[in-house]
Short mmCIF file of C-alpha atoms in Angstrom, two decimals:
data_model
loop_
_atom_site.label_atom_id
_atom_site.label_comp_id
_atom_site.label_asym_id
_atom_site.label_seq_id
_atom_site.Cartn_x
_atom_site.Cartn_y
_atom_site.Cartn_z
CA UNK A 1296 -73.76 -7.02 -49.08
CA UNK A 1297 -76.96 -7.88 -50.85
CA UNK A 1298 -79.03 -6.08 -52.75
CA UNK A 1299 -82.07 -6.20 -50.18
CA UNK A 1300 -79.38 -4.54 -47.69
CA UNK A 1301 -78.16 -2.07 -50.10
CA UNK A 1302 -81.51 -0.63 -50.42
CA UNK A 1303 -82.47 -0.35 -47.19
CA UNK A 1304 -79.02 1.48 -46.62
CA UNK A 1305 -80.07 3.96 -49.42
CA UNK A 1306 -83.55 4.19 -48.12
CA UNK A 1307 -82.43 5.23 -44.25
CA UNK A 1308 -80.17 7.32 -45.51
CA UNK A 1309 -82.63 9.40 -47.75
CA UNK A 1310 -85.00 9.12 -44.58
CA UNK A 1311 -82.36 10.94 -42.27
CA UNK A 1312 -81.78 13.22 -44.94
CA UNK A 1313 -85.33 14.34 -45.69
CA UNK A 1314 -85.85 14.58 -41.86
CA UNK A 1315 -82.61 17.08 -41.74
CA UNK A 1316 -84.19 18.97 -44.92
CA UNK A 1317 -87.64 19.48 -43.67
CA UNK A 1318 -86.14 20.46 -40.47
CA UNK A 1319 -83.67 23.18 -42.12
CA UNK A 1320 -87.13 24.18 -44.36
CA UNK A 1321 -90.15 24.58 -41.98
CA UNK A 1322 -89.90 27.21 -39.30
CA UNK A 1323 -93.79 27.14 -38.73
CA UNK A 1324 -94.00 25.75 -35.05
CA UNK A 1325 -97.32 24.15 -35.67
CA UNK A 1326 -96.00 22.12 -38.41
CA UNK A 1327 -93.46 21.05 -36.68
CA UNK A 1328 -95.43 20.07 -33.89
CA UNK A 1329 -97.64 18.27 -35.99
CA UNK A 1330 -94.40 16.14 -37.87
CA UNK A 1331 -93.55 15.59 -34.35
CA UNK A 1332 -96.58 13.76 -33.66
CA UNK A 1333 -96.65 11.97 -36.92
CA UNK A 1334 -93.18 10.46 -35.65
CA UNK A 1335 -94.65 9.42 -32.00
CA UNK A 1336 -98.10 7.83 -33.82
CA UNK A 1337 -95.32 6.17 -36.20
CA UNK A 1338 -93.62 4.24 -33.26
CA UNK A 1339 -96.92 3.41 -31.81
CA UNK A 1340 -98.13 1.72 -35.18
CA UNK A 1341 -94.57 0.29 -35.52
CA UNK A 1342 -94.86 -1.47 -32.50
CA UNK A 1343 -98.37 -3.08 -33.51
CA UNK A 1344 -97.15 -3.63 -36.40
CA UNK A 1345 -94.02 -5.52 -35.79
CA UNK A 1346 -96.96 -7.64 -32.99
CA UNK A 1347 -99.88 -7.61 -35.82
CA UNK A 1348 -98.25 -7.43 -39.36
CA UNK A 1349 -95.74 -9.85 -38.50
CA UNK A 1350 -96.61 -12.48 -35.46
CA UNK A 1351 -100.75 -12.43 -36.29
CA UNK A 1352 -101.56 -11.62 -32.73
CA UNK A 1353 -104.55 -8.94 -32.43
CA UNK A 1354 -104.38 -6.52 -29.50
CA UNK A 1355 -107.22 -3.77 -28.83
CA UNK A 1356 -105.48 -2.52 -25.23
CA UNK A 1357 -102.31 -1.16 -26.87
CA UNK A 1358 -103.02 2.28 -25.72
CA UNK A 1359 -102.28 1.22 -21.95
CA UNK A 1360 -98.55 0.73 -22.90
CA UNK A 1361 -98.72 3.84 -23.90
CA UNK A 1362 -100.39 5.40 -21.29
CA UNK A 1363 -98.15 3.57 -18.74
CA UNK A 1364 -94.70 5.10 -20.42
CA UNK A 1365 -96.32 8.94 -20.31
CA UNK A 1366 -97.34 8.12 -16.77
CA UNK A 1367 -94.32 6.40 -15.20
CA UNK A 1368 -92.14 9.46 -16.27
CA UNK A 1369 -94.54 11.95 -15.27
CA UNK A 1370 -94.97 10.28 -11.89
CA UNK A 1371 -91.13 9.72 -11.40
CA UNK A 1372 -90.15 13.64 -12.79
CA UNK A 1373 -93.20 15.30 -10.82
CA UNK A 1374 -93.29 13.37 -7.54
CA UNK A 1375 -89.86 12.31 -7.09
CA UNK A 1376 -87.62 14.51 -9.00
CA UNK A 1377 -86.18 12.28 -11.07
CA UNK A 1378 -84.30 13.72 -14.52
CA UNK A 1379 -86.42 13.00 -17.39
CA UNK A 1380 -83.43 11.05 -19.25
CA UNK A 1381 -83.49 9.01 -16.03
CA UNK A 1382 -87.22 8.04 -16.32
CA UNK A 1383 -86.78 7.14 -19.64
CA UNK A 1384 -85.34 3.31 -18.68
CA UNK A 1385 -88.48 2.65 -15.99
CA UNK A 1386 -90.85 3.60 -18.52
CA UNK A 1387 -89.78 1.34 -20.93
CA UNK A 1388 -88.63 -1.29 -18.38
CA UNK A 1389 -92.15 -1.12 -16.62
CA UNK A 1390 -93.99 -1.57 -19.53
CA UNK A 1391 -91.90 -4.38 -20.76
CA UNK A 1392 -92.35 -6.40 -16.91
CA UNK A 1393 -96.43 -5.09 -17.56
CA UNK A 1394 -96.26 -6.82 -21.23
CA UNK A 1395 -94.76 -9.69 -20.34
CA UNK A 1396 -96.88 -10.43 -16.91
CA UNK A 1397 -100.48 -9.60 -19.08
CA UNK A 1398 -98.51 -11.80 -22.23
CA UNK A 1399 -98.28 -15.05 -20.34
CA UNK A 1400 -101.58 -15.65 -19.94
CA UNK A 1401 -103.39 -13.68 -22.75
CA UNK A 1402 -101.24 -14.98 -25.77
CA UNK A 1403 -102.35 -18.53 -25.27
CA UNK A 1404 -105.54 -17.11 -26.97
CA UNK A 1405 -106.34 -16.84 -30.11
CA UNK A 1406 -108.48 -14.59 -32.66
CA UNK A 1407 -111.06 -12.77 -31.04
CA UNK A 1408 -110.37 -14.24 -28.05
CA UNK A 1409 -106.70 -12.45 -28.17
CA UNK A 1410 -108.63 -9.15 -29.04
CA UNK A 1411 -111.40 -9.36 -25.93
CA UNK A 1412 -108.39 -10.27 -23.41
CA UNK A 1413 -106.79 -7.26 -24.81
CA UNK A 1414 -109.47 -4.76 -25.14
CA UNK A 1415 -109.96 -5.99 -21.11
CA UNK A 1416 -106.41 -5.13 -20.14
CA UNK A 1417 -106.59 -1.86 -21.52
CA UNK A 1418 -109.90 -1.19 -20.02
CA UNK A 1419 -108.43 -1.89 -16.78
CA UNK A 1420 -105.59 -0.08 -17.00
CA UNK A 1421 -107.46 3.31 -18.32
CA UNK A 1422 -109.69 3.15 -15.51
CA UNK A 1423 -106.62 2.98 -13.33
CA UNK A 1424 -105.28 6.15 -14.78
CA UNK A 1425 -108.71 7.53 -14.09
CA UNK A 1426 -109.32 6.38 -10.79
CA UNK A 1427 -106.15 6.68 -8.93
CA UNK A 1428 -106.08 10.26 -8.56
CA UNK A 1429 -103.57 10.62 -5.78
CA UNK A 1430 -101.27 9.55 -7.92
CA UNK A 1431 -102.06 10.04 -11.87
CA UNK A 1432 -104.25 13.45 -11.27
CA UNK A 1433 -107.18 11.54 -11.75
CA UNK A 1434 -109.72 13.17 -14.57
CA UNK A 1435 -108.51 15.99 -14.84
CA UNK A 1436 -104.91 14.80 -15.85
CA UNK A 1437 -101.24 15.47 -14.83
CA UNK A 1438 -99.67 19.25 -14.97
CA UNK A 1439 -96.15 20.29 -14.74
CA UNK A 1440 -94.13 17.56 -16.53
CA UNK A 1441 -90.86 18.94 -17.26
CA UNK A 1442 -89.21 19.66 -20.54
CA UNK A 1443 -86.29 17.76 -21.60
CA UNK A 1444 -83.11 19.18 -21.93
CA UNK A 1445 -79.43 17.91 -22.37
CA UNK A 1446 -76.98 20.05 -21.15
CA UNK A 1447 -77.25 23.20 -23.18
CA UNK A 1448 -79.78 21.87 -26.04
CA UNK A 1449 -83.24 22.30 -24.92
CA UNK A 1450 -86.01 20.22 -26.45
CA UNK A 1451 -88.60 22.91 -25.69
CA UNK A 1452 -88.13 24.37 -29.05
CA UNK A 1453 -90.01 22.71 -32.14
CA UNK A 1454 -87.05 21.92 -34.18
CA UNK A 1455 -85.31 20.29 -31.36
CA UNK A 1456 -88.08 18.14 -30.47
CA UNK A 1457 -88.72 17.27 -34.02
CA UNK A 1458 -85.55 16.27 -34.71
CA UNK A 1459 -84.84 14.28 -31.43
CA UNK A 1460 -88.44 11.90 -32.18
CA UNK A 1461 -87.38 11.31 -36.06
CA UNK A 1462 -83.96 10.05 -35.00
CA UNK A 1463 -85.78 7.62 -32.26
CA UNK A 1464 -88.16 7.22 -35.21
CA UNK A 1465 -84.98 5.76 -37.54
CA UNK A 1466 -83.46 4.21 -35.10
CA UNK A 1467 -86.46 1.71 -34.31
CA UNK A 1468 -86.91 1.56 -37.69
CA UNK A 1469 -83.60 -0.17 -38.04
CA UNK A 1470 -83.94 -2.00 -35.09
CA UNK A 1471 -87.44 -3.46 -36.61
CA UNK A 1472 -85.70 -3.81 -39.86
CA UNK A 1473 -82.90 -6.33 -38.56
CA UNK A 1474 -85.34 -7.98 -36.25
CA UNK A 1475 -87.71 -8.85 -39.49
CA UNK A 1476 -84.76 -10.06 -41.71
CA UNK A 1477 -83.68 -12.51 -38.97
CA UNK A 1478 -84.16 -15.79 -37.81
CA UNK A 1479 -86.62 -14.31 -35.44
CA UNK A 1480 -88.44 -12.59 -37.99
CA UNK A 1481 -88.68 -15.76 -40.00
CA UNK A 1482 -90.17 -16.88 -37.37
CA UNK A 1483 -92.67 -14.23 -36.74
CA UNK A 1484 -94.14 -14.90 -40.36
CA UNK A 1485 -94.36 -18.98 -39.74
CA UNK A 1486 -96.61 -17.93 -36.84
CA UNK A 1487 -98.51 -15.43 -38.90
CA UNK A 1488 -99.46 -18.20 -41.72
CA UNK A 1489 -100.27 -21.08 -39.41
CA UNK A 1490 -99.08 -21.31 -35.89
CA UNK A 1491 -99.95 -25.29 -35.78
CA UNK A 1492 -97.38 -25.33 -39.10
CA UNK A 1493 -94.62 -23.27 -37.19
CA UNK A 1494 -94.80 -25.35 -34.51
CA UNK A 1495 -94.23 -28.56 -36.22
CA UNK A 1496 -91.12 -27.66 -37.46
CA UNK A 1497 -89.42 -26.45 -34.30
CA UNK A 1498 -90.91 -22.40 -33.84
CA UNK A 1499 -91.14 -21.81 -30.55
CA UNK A 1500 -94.20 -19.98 -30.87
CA UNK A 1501 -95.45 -19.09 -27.53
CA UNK A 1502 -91.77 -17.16 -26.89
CA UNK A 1503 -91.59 -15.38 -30.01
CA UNK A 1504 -95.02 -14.31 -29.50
CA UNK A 1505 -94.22 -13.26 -25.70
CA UNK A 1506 -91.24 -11.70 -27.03
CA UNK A 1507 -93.18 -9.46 -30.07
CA UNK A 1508 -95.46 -8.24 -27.24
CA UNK A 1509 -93.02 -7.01 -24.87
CA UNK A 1510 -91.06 -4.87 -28.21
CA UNK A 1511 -94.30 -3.64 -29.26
CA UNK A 1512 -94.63 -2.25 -25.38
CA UNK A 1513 -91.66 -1.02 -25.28
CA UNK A 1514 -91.90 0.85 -28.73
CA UNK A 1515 -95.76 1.96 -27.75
CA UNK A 1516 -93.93 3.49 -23.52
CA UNK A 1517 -91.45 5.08 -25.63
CA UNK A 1518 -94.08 6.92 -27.57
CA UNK A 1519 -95.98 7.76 -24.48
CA UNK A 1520 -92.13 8.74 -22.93
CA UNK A 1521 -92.20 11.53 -26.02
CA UNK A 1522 -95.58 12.08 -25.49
CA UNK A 1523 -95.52 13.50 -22.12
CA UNK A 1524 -92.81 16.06 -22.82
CA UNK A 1525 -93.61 17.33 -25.74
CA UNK A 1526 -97.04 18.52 -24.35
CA UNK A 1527 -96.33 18.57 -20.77
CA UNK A 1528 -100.11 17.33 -19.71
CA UNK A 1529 -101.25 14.04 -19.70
CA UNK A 1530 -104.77 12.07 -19.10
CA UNK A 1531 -106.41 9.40 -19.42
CA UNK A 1532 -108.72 10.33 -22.10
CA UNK A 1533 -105.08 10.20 -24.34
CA UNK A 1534 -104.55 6.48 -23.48
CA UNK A 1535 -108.42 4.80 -23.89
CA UNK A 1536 -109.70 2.43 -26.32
CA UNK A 1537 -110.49 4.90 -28.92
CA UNK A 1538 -106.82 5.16 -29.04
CA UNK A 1539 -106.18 1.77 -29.38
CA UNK A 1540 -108.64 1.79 -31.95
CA UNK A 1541 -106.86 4.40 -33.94
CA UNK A 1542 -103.87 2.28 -33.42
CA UNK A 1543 -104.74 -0.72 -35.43
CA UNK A 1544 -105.99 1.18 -37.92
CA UNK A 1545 -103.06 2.95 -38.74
CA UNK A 1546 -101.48 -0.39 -38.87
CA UNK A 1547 -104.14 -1.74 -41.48
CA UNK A 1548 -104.69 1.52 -43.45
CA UNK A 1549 -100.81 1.65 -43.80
CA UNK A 1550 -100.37 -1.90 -44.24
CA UNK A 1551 -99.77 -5.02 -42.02
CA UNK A 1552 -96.28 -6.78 -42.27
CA UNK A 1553 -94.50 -3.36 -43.69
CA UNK A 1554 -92.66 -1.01 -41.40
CA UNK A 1555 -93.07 1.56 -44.00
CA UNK A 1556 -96.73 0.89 -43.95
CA UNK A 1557 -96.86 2.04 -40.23
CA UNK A 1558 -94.93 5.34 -41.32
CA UNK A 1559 -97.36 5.66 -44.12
CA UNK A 1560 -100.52 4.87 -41.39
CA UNK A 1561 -99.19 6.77 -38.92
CA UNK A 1562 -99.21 10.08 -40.99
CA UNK A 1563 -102.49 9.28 -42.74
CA UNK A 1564 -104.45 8.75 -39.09
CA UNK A 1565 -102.61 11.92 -38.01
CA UNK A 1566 -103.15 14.81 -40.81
CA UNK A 1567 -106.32 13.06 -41.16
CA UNK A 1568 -108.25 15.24 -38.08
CA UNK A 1569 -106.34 17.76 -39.50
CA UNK A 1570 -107.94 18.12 -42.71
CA UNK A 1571 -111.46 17.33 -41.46
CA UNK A 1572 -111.70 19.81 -38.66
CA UNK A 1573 -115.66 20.47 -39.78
CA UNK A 1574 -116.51 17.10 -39.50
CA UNK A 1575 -114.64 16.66 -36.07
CA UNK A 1576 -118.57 15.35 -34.29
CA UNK A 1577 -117.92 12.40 -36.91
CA UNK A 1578 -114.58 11.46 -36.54
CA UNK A 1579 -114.56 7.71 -35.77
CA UNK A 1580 -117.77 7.93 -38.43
CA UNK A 1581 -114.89 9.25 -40.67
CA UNK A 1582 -112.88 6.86 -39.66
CA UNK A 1583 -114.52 4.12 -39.97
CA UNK A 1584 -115.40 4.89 -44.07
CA UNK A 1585 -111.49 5.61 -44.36
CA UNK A 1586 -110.92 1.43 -43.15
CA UNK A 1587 -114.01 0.51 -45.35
CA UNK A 1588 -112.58 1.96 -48.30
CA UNK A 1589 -108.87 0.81 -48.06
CA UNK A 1590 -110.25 -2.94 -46.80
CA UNK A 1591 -112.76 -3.25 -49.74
CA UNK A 1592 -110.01 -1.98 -52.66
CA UNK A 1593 -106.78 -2.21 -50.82
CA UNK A 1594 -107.71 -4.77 -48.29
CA UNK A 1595 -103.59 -5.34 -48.18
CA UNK A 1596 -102.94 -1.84 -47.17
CA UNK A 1597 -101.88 1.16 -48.84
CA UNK A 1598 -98.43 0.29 -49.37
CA UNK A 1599 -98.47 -3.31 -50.92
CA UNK A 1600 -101.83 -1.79 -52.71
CA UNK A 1601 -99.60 1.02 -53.97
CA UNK A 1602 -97.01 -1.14 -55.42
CA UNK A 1603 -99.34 -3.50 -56.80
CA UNK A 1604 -100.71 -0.81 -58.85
CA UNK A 1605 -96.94 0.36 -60.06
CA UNK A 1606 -96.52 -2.96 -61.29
CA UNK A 1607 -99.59 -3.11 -62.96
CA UNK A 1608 -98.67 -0.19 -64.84
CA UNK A 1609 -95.46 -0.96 -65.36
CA UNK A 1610 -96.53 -4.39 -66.81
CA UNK A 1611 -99.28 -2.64 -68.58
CA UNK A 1612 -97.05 -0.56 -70.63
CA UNK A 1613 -94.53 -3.34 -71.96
#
């Protein structure tokens, strides 16, 4: 086993084991709630990340993936009865067949190109949730998505719930982890410096690129999946391009090409709001100086601009 390996062992383990501890520690229901949604925004910049960070590929519509996993389940649960662990696999399934249809097409663009077709797509798709009212709720949202439950452990409670979203958390962390360290991954960052390059010595770009999109789907349905029944009302003001926009940055503020720079984004973006409630009119204003700031003196992200300053200081004081 190699070093590399044997840290990241170490480093999931200590994960798991602060998620157990804080769980055992804070019986506050709002703070639990509000871990909980640090670990949904973290699979949603995760995803973006792996699709971003790694492959170079800018989307601004990642919110409808989102959007389409909190609506399939609450569609299938509501309407048709299903269980909630059985809408789980359409979810994720539909937004995967969604990903890949929209990925054909739009990933043979480029740059801002990428972005607009993007941004487009999850225009489109918003306005469906909006619009298609006999089905979604319209405006005014979904009501009466169940809870989850398996067998006698209910997920109503905060602890529960909490603990159920950090294990998915850890899980796709792994998952992410592997992908990253493999040939695939390798292949992910030859795209990401120069896709001309990668090509010329054998990437298959335009399927490793398809593929990145569908995973980041897939992560970004799951999120909406946890979503849905944690807070058991959904609309389409959740899943619109402001979201999308609070997406990327959580991915940039945390730090592209790190998965524990869209841990570190996702819990900024998230206690963020929390902190500012009096300037809650000037949010995206607040926002917006928050990207500024890390772009202009960590324009790598906080966690690569974090550990270039420990080495700095460590180099400073030999």
């Amino acid at each position: 086993m190699t070093h590399r390996a044997t840290w990241f062992r170490i480093a999931y383990a200590a994960m798991a084991g602060i998620v157990i501890l804080i769980g055992m520690v804070i019986s506050n229901a709002y703070h639990l709630q509000l871990l909980t949604f640090i670990g949904i925004n973290t699979l949603l910049a995760l995803g973006l990340n792996m699709l971003m960070g790694y492959a170079g590929q800018i989307s601004l519509g990642h919110a409808a993936f989102y959007g389409i996993g909190a609506y399939t389940t609450a569609i299938l649960t509501v309407h048709y009865g299903f269980s909630p662990w059985m809408a789980l696999p359409p979810a994720i399934l539909i937004a995967m067949a969604v990903a890949y249809i929209v990925g054909v097409p739009t990933l043979k663009l480029s740059g801002y190109y990428l972005g607009m077709g993007t941004l487009g797509f999850g225009m489109i798709v918003h306005i469906l949730f909006r619009e298609w009212s006999s089905v979604t709720g319209g405006a005014s949202g979904f009501i009466g998505i169940p809870p989850l439950e398996l067998g006698p452990i209910s997920f109503t409670s905060g602890r529960n719930y909490f603990y159920l979203v950090w294990a998915l958390v850890i899980l796709s962390i792994i998952v992410c982890q592997r992908i990253i360290d493999s040939r695939v991954g390798r292949g992910l960052r030859a795209i990401h410096d120069g896709e001309k390059a990668a090509k010329a010595v054998g990437v298959n770009t335009s399927s490793l690129k398809l593929q990145v999109f569908v995973l980041s789907a897939a992560l970004s349905a799951l999120a909406g999946f946890l979503y849905a029944h944690l807070v058991y009302f959904i609309s389409p003001g959740t899943f619109d391009f402001i979201t999308s926009i609070r997406m990327v940055t959580m991915v940039v503020i945390g730090g592209m090409a790190s998965i524990w720079g869209a841990l570190l984004g996702a819990s900024l973006l998230t206690l963020l709001p929390e902190w500012l409630h009096s300037f809650s009119e000037f949010e995206m204003v607040v926002y917006g100086l928050v990207l500024m700031t890390v772009m202009i003196f960590l324009p790598q992200g906080l966690t690569r601009g974090l550990m270039d300053l420990y080495e700095r200081s460590k180099r400073s004081q030999t």
